[in-house]
Short mmCIF file of C-alpha atoms and ligand atoms in Angstrom, two decimals:
data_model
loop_
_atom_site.label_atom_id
_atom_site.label_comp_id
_atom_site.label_asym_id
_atom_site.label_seq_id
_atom_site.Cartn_x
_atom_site.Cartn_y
_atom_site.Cartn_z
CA UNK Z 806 103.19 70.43 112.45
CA UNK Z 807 99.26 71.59 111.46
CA UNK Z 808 97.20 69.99 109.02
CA UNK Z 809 99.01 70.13 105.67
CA UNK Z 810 97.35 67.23 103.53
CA UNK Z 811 95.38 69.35 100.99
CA UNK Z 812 98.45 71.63 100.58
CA UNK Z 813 100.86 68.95 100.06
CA UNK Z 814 98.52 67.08 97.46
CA UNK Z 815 98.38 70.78 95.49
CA UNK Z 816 102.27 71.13 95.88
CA UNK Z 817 102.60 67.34 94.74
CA UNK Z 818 100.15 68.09 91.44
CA UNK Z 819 102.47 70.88 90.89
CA UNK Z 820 105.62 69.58 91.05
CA UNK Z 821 106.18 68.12 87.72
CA UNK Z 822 104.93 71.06 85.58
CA UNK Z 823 105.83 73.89 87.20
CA UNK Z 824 109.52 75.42 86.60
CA UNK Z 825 111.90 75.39 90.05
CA UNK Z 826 113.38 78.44 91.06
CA UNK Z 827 111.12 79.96 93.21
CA UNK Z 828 112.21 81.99 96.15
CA UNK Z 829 113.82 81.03 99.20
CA UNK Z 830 110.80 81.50 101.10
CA UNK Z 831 108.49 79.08 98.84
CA UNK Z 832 110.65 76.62 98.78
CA UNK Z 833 111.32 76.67 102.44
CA UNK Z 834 107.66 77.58 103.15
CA UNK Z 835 105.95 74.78 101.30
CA UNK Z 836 102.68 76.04 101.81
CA UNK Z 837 99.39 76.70 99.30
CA UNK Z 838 97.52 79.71 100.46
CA UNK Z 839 94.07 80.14 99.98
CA UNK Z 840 92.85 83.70 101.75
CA UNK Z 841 94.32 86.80 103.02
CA UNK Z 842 92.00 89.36 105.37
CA UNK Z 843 93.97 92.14 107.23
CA UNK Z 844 96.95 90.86 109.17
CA UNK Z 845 95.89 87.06 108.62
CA UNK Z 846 97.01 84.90 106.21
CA UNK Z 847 94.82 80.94 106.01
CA UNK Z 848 96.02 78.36 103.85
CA UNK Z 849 94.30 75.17 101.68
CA UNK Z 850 94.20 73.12 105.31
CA UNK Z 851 92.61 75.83 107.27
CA UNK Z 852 95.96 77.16 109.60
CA UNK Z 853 96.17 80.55 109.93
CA UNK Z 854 98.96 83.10 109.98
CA UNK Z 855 99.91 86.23 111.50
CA UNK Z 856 101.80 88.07 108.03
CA UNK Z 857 104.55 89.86 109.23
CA UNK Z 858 106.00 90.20 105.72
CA UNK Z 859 102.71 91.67 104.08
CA UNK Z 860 102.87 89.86 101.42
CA UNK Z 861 105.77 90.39 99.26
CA UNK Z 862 106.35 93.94 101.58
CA UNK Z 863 103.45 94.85 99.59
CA UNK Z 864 100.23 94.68 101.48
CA UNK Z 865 100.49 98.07 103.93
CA UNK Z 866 96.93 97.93 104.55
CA UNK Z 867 96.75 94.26 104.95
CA UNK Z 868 95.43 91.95 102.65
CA UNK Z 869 92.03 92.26 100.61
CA UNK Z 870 92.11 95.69 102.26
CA UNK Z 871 87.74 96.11 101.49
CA UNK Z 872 88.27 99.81 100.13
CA UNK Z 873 90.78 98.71 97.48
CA UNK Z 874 88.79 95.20 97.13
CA UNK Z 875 85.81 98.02 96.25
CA UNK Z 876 87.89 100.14 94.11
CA UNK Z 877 89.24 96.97 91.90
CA UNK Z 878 85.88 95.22 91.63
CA UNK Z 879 84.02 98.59 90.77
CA UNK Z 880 87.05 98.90 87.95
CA UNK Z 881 87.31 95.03 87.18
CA UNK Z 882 83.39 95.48 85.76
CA UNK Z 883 83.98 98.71 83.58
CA UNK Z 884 87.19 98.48 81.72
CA UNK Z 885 91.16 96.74 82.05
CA UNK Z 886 93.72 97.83 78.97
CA UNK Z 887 93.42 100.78 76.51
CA UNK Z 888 96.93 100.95 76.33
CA UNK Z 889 98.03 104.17 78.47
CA UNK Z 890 95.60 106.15 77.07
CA UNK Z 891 93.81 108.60 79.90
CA UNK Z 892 90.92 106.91 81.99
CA UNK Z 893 88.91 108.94 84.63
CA UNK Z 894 90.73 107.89 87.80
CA UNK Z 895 94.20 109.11 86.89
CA UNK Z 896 94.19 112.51 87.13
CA UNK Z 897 93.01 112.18 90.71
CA UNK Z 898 95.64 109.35 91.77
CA UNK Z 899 98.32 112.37 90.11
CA UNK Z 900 96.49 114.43 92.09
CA UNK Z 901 97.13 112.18 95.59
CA UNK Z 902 100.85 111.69 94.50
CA UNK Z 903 101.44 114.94 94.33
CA UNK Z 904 99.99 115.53 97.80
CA UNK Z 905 102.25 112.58 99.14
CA UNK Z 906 105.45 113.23 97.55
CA UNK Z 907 108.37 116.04 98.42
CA UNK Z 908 107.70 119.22 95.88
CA UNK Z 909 109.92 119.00 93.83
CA UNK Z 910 109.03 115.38 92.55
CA UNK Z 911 105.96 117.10 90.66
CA UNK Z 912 106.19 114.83 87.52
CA UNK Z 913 104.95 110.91 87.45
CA UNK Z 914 105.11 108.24 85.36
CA UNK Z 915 103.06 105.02 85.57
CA UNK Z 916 104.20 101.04 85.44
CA UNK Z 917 103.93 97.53 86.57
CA UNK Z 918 106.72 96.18 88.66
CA UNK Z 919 109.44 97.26 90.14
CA UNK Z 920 112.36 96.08 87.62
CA UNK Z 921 109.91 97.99 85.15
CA UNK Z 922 110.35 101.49 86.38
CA UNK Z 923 114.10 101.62 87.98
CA UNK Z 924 114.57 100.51 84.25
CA UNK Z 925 112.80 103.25 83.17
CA UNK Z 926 114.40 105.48 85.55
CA UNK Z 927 117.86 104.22 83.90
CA UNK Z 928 116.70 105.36 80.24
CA UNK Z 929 115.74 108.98 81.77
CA UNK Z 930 119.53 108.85 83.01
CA UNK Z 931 120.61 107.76 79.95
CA UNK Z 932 118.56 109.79 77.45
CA UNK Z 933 119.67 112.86 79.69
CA UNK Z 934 123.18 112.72 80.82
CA UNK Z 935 125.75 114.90 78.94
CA UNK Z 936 128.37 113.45 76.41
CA UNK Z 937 130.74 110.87 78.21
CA UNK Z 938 128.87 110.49 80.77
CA UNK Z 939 128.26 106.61 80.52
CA UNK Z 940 128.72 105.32 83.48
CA UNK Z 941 125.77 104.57 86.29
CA UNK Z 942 126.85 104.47 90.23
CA UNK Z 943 125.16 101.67 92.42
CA UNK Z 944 126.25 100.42 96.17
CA UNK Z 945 127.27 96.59 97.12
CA UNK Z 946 124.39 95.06 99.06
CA UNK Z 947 121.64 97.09 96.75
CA UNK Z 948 119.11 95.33 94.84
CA UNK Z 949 117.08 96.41 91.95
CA UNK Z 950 115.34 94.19 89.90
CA UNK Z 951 116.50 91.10 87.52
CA UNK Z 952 115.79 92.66 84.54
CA UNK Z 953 119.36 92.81 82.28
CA UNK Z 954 119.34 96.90 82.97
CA UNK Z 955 118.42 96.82 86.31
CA UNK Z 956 121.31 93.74 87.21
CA UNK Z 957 124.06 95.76 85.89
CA UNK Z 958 123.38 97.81 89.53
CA UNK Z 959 123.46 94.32 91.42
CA UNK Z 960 126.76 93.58 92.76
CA UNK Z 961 125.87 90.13 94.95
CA UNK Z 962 124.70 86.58 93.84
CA UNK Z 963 120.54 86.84 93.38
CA UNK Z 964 120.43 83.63 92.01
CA UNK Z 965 122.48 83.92 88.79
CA UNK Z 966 125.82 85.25 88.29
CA UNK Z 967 125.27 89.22 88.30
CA UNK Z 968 126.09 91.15 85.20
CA UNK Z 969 127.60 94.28 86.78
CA UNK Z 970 129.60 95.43 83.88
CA UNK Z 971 128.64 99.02 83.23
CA UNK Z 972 128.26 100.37 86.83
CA UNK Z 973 130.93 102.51 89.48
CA UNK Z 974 130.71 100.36 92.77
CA UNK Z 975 130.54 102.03 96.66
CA UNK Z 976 130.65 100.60 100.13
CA UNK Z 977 127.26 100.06 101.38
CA UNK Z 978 127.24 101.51 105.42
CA UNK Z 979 126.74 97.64 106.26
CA UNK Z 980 127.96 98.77 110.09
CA UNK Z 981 127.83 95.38 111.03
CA UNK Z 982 130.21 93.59 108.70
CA UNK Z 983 131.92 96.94 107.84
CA UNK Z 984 133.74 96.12 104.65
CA UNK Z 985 136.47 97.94 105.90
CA UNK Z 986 137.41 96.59 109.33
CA UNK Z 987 135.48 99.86 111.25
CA UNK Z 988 133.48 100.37 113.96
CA UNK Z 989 131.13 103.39 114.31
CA UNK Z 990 130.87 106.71 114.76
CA UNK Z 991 134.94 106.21 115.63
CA UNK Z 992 135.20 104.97 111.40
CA UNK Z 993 134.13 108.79 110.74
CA UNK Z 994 131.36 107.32 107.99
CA UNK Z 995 134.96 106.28 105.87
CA UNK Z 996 132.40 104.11 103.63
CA UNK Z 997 130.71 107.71 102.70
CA UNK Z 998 133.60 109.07 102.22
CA UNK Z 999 134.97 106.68 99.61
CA UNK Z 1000 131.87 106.71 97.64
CA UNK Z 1001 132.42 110.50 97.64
CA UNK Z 1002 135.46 110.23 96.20
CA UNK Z 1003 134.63 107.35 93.68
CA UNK Z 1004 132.22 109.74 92.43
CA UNK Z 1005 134.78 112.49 92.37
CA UNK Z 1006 137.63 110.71 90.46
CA UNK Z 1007 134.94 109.35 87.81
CA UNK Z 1008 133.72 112.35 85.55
CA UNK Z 1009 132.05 109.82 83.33
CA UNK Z 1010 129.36 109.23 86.48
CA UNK Z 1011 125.86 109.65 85.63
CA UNK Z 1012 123.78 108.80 88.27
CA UNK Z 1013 123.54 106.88 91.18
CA UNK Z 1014 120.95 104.85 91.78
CA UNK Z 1015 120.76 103.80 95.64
CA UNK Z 1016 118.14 102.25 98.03
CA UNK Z 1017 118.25 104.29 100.91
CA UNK Z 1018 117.68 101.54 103.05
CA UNK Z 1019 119.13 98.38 101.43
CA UNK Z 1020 116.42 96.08 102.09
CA UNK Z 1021 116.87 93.06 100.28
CA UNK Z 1022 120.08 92.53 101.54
CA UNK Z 1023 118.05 92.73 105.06
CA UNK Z 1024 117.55 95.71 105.94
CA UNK Z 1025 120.74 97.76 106.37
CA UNK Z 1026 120.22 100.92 107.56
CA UNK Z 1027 122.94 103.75 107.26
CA UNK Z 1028 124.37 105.78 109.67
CA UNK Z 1029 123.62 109.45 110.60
CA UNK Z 1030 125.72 111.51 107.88
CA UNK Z 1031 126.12 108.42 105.52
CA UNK Z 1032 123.85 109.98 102.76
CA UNK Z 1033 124.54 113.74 103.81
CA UNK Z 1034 127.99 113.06 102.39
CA UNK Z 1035 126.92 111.15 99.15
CA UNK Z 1036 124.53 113.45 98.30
CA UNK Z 1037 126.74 116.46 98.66
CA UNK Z 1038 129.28 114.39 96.49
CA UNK Z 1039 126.81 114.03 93.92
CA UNK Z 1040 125.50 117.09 93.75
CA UNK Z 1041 128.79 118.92 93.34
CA UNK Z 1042 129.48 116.80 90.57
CA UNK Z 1043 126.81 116.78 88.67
CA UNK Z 1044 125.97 113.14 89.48
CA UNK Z 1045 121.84 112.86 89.50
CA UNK Z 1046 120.58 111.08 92.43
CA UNK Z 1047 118.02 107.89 91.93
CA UNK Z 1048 116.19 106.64 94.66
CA UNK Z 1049 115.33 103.20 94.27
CA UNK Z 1050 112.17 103.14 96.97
CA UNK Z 1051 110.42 100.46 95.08
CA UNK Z 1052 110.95 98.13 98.28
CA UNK Z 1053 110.78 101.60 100.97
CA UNK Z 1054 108.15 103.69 99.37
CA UNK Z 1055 104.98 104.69 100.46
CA UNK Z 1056 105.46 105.20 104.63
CA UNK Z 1057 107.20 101.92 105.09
CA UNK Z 1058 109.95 103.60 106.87
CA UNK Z 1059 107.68 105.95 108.94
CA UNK Z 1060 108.12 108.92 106.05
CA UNK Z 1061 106.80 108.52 102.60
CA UNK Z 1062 109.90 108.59 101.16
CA UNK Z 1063 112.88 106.78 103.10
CA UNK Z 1064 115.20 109.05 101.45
CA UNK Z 1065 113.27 112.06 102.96
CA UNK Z 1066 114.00 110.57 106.72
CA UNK Z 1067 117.71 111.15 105.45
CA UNK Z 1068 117.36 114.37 104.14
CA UNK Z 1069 118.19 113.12 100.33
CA UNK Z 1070 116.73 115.11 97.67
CA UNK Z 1071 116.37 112.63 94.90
CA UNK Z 1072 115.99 113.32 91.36
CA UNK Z 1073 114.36 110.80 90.53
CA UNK Z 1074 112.54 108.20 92.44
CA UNK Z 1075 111.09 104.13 92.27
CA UNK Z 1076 107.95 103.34 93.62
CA UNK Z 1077 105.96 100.06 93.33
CA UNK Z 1078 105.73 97.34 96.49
CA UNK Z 1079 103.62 99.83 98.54
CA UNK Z 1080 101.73 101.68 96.13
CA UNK Z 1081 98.86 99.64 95.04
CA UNK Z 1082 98.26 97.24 98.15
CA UNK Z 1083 100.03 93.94 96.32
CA UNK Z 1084 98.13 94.91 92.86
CA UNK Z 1085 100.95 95.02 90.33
CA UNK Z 1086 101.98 98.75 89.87
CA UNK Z 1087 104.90 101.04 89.70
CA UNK Z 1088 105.63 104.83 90.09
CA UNK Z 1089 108.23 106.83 88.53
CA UNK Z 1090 108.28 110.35 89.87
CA UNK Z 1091 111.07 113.02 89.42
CA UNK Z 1092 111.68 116.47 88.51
CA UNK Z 1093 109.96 118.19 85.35
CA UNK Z 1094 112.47 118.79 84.03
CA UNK Z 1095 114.44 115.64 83.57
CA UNK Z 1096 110.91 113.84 83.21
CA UNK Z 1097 110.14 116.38 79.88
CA UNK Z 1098 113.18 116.83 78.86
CA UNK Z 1099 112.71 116.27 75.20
CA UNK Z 1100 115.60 113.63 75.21
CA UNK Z 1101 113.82 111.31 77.85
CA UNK Z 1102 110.35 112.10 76.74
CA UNK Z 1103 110.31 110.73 73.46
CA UNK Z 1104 106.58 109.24 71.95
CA UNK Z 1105 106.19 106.15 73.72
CA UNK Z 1106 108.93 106.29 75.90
CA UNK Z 1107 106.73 106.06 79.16
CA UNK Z 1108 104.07 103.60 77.96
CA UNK Z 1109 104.26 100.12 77.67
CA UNK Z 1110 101.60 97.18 77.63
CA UNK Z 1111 100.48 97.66 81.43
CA UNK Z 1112 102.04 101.17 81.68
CA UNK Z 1113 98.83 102.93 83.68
CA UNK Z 1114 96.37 100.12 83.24
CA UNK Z 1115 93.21 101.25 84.90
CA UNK Z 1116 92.77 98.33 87.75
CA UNK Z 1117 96.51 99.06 89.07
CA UNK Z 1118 95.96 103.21 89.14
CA UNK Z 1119 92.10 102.25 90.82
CA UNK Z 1120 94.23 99.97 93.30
CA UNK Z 1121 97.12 102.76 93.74
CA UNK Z 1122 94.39 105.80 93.80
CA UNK Z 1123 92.31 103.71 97.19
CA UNK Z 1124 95.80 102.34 98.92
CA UNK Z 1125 96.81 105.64 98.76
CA UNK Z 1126 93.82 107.58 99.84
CA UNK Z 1127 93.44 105.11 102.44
CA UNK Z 1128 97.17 106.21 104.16
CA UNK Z 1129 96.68 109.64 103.39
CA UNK Z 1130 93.21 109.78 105.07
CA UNK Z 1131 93.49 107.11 108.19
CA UNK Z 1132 97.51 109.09 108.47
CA UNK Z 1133 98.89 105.98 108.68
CA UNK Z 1134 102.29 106.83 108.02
CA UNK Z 1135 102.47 108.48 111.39
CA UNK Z 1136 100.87 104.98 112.95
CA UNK Z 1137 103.54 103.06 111.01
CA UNK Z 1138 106.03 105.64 113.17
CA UNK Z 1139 104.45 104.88 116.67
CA UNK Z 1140 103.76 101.09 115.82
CA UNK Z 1141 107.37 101.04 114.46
CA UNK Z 1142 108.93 102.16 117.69
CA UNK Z 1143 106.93 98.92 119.73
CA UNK Z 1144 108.24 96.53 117.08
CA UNK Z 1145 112.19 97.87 117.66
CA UNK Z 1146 111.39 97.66 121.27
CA UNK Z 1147 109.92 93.89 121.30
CA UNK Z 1148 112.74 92.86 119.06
CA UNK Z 1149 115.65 94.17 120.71
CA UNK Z 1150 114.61 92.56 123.81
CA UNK Z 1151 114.98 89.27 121.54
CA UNK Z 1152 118.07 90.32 121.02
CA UNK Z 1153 118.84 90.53 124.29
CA UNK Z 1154 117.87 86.62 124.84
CA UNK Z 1155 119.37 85.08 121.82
CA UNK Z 1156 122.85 84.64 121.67
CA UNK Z 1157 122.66 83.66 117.72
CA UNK Z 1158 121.14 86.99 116.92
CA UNK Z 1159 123.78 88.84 115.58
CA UNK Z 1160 121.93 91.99 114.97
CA UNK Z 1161 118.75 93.69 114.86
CA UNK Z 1162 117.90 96.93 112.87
CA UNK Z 1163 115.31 98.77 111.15
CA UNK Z 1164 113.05 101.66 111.27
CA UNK Z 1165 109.52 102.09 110.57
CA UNK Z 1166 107.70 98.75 110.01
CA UNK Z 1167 110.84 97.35 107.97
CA UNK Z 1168 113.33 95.50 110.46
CA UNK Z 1169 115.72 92.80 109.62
CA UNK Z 1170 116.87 90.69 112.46
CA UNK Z 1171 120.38 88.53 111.54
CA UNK Z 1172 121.44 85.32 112.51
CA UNK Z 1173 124.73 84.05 113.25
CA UNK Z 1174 126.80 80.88 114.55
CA UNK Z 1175 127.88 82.93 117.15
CA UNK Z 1176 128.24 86.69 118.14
CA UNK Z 1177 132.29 86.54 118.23
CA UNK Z 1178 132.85 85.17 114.65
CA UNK Z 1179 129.37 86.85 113.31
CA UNK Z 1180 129.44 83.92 110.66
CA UNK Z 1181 126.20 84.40 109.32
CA UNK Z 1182 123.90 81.77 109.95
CA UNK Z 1183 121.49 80.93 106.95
CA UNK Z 1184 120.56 77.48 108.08
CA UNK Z 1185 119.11 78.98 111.53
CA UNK Z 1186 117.32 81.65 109.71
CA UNK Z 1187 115.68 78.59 107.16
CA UNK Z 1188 114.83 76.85 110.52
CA UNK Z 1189 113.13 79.67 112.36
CA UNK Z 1190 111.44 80.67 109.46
CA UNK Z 1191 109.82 77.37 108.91
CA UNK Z 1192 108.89 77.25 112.78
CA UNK Z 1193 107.35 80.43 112.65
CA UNK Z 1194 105.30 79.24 110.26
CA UNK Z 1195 104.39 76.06 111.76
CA UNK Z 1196 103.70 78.27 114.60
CA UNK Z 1197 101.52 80.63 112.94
CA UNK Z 1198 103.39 83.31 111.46
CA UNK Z 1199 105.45 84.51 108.34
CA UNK Z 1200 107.89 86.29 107.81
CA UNK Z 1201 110.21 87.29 104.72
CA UNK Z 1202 113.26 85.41 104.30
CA UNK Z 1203 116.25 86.21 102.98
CA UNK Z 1204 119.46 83.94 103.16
CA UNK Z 1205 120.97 84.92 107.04
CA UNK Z 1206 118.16 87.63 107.71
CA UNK Z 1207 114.88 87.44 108.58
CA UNK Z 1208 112.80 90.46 107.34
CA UNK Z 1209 109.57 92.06 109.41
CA UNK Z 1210 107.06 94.17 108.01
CA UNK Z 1211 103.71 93.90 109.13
CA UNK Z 1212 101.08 95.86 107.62
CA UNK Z 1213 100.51 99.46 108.63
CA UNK Z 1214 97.04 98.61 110.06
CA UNK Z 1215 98.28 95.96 112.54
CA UNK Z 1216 96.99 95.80 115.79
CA UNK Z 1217 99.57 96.76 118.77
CA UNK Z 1218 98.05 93.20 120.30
CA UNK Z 1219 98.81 90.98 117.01
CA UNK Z 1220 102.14 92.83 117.09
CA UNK Z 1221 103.02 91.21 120.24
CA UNK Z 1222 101.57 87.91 119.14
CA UNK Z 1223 103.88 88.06 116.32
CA UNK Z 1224 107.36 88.70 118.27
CA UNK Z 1225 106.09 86.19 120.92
CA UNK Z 1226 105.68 83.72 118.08
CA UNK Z 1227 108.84 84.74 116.64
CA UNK Z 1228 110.42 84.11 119.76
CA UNK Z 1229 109.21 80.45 120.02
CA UNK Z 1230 110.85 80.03 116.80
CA UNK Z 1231 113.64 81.00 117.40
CA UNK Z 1232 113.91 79.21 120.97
CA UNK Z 1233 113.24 75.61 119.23
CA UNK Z 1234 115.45 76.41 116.43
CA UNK Z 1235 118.44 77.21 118.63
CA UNK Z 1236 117.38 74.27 120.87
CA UNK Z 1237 117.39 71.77 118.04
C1 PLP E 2583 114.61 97.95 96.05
C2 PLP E 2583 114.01 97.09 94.98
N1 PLP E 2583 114.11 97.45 93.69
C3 PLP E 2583 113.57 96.72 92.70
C4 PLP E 2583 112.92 95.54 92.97
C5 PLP E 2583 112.36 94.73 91.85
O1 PLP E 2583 110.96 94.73 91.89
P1 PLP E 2583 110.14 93.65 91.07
O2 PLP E 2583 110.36 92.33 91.75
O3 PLP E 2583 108.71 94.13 91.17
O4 PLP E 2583 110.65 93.66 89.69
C6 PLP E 2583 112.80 95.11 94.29
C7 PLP E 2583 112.12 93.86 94.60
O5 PLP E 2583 112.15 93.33 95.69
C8 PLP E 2583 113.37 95.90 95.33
O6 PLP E 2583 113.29 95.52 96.62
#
């Protein structure tokens, strides 16, 4: 254990004011930090960490990245709220959108968090779908937000008991504890296939509203022809498709989009986690014509207190520039390959790794009691998680599954650092 007497005084002074609930990783984490800078993470005593979860998957260009730092400070001194009335930076941050985005998602609309805008993406739905149609499609395993709206598409416990009253329900291509007893490619995608015809036998379908890599239930990744299926389904049936790459977003996955790696025209997409570099910020783009459609586009329907502040669009405009000019999307494709390497080979040591799988910079490696039964193991995950840290490195946690996503910008060095550290984690906590 490092120093941890000034952090533990903080948490102590805490304690009795500040409401529990906090996530699985602060409680487990217990620790106060004081300073990001790139890859590196130092908290109230001094130890430093390796951040292999960027934050909250936020920070792709590493913390206190100085071009956004310059950006936010430049904006911090000139002006903060005017509602979402124009200021000079927007057009350009359209502008680089535009640039970064498939075609056909030529229309944008700017918020705060990510619960903000897939809830806003749920009143375009609404405001838009024909008579009768009053029904909104989501997968098990996806996650969306806590607000009320965005919880009706949540179909497993995040803390509270899920409110999934108004939504159609389809198998998530969770390979590894296949829902329906399958193994692939021999199941012939039968998950796909009975979303398809979910969304064929309900006419009163709106929309479906899908991560295209679930990645808050850790990082399930679908097979090849998984979303060809769905989105044919949907499309024939006049279901609109909504991408919820709040968590995926912004090269994450080695594309821009996640759903462009699998070929899924969206109609309308999420964006927030990677779009402003951890400043709080959202992006709702989709097609003109469901974004103008008189219905959806109502005064005010797009604005809200923090709805295109000017700090988060100078944040979003320099994050963005910055991946666009340094191509780091194409780095995160390269570096992503290393990382899959390195942690398959852990794989290959470490009986009580049930699976590891990812693409991109976002991998998820699961832990079990043992690779027969593949009970999961959430106590092993809690314990490698708080070695790593102890060690020197964090990660994202997440019941049974421990999420890694470094920042784009990491060096292929620090990379290895990590996994080796990860790897000493993981041998005490089996050990123990
Ligand atoms: C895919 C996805 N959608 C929505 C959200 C909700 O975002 P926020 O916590 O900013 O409300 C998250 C958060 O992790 C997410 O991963």
């Amino acid at each position: 254990m490092r120093h941890q007497h000034r952090q533990l005084d903080r948490l102590g002074r805490e304690e009795s004011r500040l409401a529990p609930g906090a996530s699985e990783e602060a409680t487990a984490g217990r620790r106060v930090f004081a300073e990001g800078r790139g890859p590196v993470l130092t908290d109230l005593d001094g130890n430093r960490y390796l951040d292999f979860a960027a934050g909250t998957l936020t920070q792709s260009l590493g913390h206190t990245h100085p071009e956004v730092v310059q950006a936010l400070t430049a904006q911090a001194g000139r002006l903060w709220n005017v509602h979402d009335t124009s200021t000079p930076d927007r057009a350009r941050l359209l502008d680089t959108l535009a640039r970064l985005l498939p075609e056909h998602l030529d229309t944008y609309a700017l918020f705060s968090t990510g619960a903000e805008v897939v809830e806003a993406a749920l009143r375009v739905v609404q405001a838009t779908a024909p008579p009768g149609r009053n029904r909104i499609g989501a997968l098990r395993h996806g996650f969306h937000g806590k607000t009320l709206g965005a919880r009706m598409l949540v179909h497993w416990d995040i803390g509270h008991q899920s409110f999934a009253g108004n939504s159609v329900l389809g198998y998530a291509p969770y390979c590894y504890r296949c829902p329906l007893g399958l193994e692939y490619p021999s199941c012939g995608i039968r998950c796909a296939s009975l979303v398809r015809r979910h969304i064929a036998d309900k006419p009163n379908t709106s929309a479906l509203v899908f991560e295209p890599v679930l990645g808050a239930a850790g990082v399930i990744v679908p097979p090849p022809g998984y979303w060809e299926q769905i989105a044919d389904a949907c499309r024939a049936n006049g279901v609109l498709l909504v991408a919820d790459e709040v968590l995926t977003g912004g090269g994450r996955t080695g594309a821009f989009l996640a759903s462009e790696l699998f070929g899924v025209e969206a109609d309308l997409v999420a964006l927030s986690k990677g779009m402003a570099n951890g400043f709080p910020f959202a992006v709702l783009a989709g097609r003109h014509d469901l974004l103008h459609d008189p219905a959806a586009a109502t005064p005010g329907a797009y604005a809200s207190t923090y709805a295109s502040n000017p700090l988060g669009i100078a944040a979003a405009r320099a994050t963005l520039e910055v991946i666009e000019r340094d191509r780091l999307i194409e780095q995160v494709g390269r570096l992503g390959e290393l990382l899959g390497e390195r942690l398959r080979a852990l794989y290959g040591r470490f009986e009580n790794i049930g699976q590891v799988r990812g693409l991109g910079l976002l991998w998820g490696v699961e832990f079990v009691t043992d690779r027969a039964s593949r009970t999961p193991s959430p106590a092993l995950a809690r314990s490698v998680y708080a070695r790593a840290l102890d060690l020197g490195l964090r990660v994202a946690l997440g019941g049974h599954v421990l999420r890694i996503a470094p920042p784009f910008t990491i060096e292929e060095a620090l990379l290895d650092e990590g996994v080796g550290l990860l790897a000493k984690a993981i041998d005490g906590a089996v050990a123990q």
